Short mmCIF file of C-alpha atoms in Angstrom, two decimals:
data_model
loop_
_atom_site.label_atom_id
_atom_site.label_comp_id
_atom_site.label_asym_id
_atom_site.label_seq_id
_atom_site.Cartn_x
_atom_site.Cartn_y
_atom_site.Cartn_z
CA LEU A 1 0.00 0.00 0.00
CA ILE A 2 1.13 3.51 -0.77
CA PRO A 3 0.42 6.17 1.87
CA GLY A 4 -2.07 8.79 0.73
CA SER A 5 0.40 11.57 1.47
CA LEU A 6 2.89 10.05 -0.99
CA ASN A 7 0.18 9.85 -3.67
CA GLU A 8 -0.62 13.52 -3.06
CA VAL A 9 3.01 14.59 -3.45
CA ILE A 10 3.55 12.54 -6.62
CA LEU A 11 0.30 13.54 -8.31
CA ASN A 12 0.70 17.23 -7.49
CA LYS A 13 4.27 17.16 -8.83
CA LEU A 14 3.14 15.47 -12.05
CA TYR A 15 0.30 17.97 -12.36
CA SER A 16 2.78 20.85 -12.37
CA TYR A 17 4.48 19.33 -15.45
CA GLU A 18 1.78 17.48 -17.38
CA LYS A 19 -1.74 18.38 -16.20
CA ASP A 20 -3.58 17.08 -19.27
CA LYS A 21 -1.55 13.87 -19.49
CA LEU A 22 -2.09 13.18 -15.79
CA TYR A 23 -5.87 13.45 -16.09
CA LYS A 24 -5.82 11.37 -19.28
CA ILE A 25 -3.97 8.59 -17.46
CA PHE A 26 -6.75 8.45 -14.87
CA TYR A 27 -9.45 8.68 -17.56
CA ASP A 28 -7.89 5.83 -19.55
CA THR A 29 -7.44 3.77 -16.37
CA GLY A 30 -11.13 4.24 -15.58
CA LYS A 31 -12.01 2.88 -19.02
CA GLU A 32 -9.63 -0.07 -18.61
CA ILE A 33 -11.01 -1.00 -15.18
CA ALA A 34 -14.60 -0.68 -16.45
CA LEU A 35 -13.87 -3.18 -19.23
CA LYS A 36 -12.75 -5.67 -16.58
CA PHE A 37 -15.83 -5.00 -14.44
CA LYS A 38 -18.09 -5.52 -17.47
CA VAL A 39 -17.09 -9.18 -17.50
CA TYR A 40 -18.98 -9.65 -14.22
CA PHE A 41 -21.38 -6.68 -14.34
CA PRO A 42 -22.54 -6.22 -17.94
CA ASP A 43 -24.50 -3.05 -17.20
CA LEU A 44 -24.08 -0.13 -14.85
CA PRO A 45 -27.26 -0.76 -12.79
CA SER A 46 -26.04 -4.24 -11.79
CA LEU A 47 -22.73 -2.75 -10.67
CA LEU A 48 -24.35 0.13 -8.80
CA ASN A 49 -26.43 -2.38 -6.83
CA ILE A 50 -23.28 -3.57 -5.05
CA ILE A 51 -21.55 -0.19 -4.76
CA ASN A 52 -21.69 -0.28 -0.96
CA ILE A 53 -19.58 -3.44 -0.99
CA LEU A 54 -17.06 -2.09 -3.51
CA ILE A 55 -16.60 1.18 -1.66
CA ARG A 56 -14.84 -0.62 1.17
CA PHE A 57 -11.78 -0.90 -1.08
CA PHE A 58 -11.43 2.89 -1.43
CA PRO A 59 -10.38 5.42 1.20
CA LEU A 60 -13.55 7.49 0.99
CA LYS A 61 -15.36 8.99 3.95
CA LYS A 62 -18.78 8.84 2.33
CA LEU A 63 -20.49 7.67 -0.83
CA ASP A 64 -24.12 8.37 -1.65
CA LEU A 65 -25.96 7.17 -4.72
CA ILE A 66 -29.35 8.80 -5.20
CA LYS A 67 -31.91 8.17 -7.96
CA THR A 68 -34.61 10.70 -8.78
CA GLU A 69 -37.36 10.65 -11.35
CA GLU A 70 -37.74 13.87 -13.30
CA LYS A 71 -39.44 14.96 -16.52
CA ARG A 72 -36.15 14.38 -18.29
CA GLY A 73 -36.04 10.78 -17.01
CA THR A 74 -34.18 9.03 -14.22
CA ILE A 75 -31.29 11.09 -12.91
CA ASN A 76 -28.61 9.42 -10.82
CA ARG A 77 -26.48 11.41 -8.43
CA LEU A 78 -23.17 10.19 -7.05
CA ILE A 79 -21.63 12.06 -4.12
CA LEU A 80 -18.12 11.17 -2.96
CA VAL A 81 -16.59 12.75 0.13
CA GLY A 82 -12.91 12.19 0.84
CA ALA A 83 -11.90 11.83 -2.80
CA GLY A 84 -8.41 13.28 -2.46
CA GLN A 85 -6.59 15.64 -0.16
CA SER A 86 -5.99 18.23 -2.89
CA ILE A 87 -7.99 19.52 -5.83
CA VAL A 88 -5.51 17.77 -8.14
CA THR A 89 -6.20 14.31 -6.72
CA THR A 90 -9.93 15.04 -6.55
CA ASN A 91 -9.86 15.83 -10.27
CA CYS A 92 -7.84 12.64 -10.89
CA VAL A 93 -10.67 10.66 -9.26
CA LEU A 94 -13.22 12.56 -11.38
CA SER A 95 -11.26 11.73 -14.55
CA PHE A 96 -11.24 8.06 -13.54
CA ILE A 97 -15.03 8.13 -12.99
CA LYS A 98 -15.59 9.81 -16.37
CA GLY A 99 -13.63 7.09 -18.18
CA PHE A 100 -15.35 4.35 -16.18
CA PHE A 101 -18.85 5.72 -16.79
CA GLU A 102 -18.19 6.36 -20.49
CA THR A 103 -17.27 2.71 -20.97
CA TYR A 104 -20.65 1.77 -19.48
CA GLY A 105 -22.44 4.25 -21.74
CA ALA A 106 -23.34 6.65 -18.92
CA VAL A 107 -23.36 10.38 -19.55
CA ILE A 108 -22.42 12.90 -16.88
CA ILE A 109 -24.86 15.81 -17.11
CA LYS A 110 -23.65 17.89 -14.17
CA GLU A 111 -20.53 17.94 -12.03
CA ILE A 112 -19.47 19.84 -8.95
CA VAL A 113 -15.91 19.38 -7.74
CA ASN A 114 -14.35 20.81 -4.61
CA LEU A 115 -11.43 19.75 -2.49
CA GLY A 116 -12.18 16.11 -1.61
CA LEU A 117 -15.77 16.32 -2.91
CA ILE A 118 -17.24 15.04 -6.16
CA ASP A 119 -20.95 15.51 -6.83
CA ILE A 120 -22.09 14.34 -10.26
CA GLU A 121 -25.42 13.73 -11.92
CA PHE A 122 -25.52 11.16 -14.69
CA LYS A 123 -27.83 9.13 -16.90
CA TYR A 124 -27.41 5.65 -18.36
#
């Protein structure tokens, strides 16, 4: 295991040199991991049903998944608290999620990102 503080130092250093490449690495990794998950969970709803089990493997303080019915259809909201100790690492996590969701055909329709907080609305 790598201490979170070491991750922060490394990612922030890389960000200062190659911001776009850093985020692309996380985006591409999200896509790669999603392809592996699709072997066992062919669609996003089946994966989201076990999200509370999967979250135990990540150092997050809180994860909420909320579904709401609106005129524009079902809107899903994912709230992550503790997703990084800097805005750089929080955006790395967001890039990973974007790649992961894209592979499952989900579309992010709204995103709010703050230090350690990711709040996204998406449809699939």
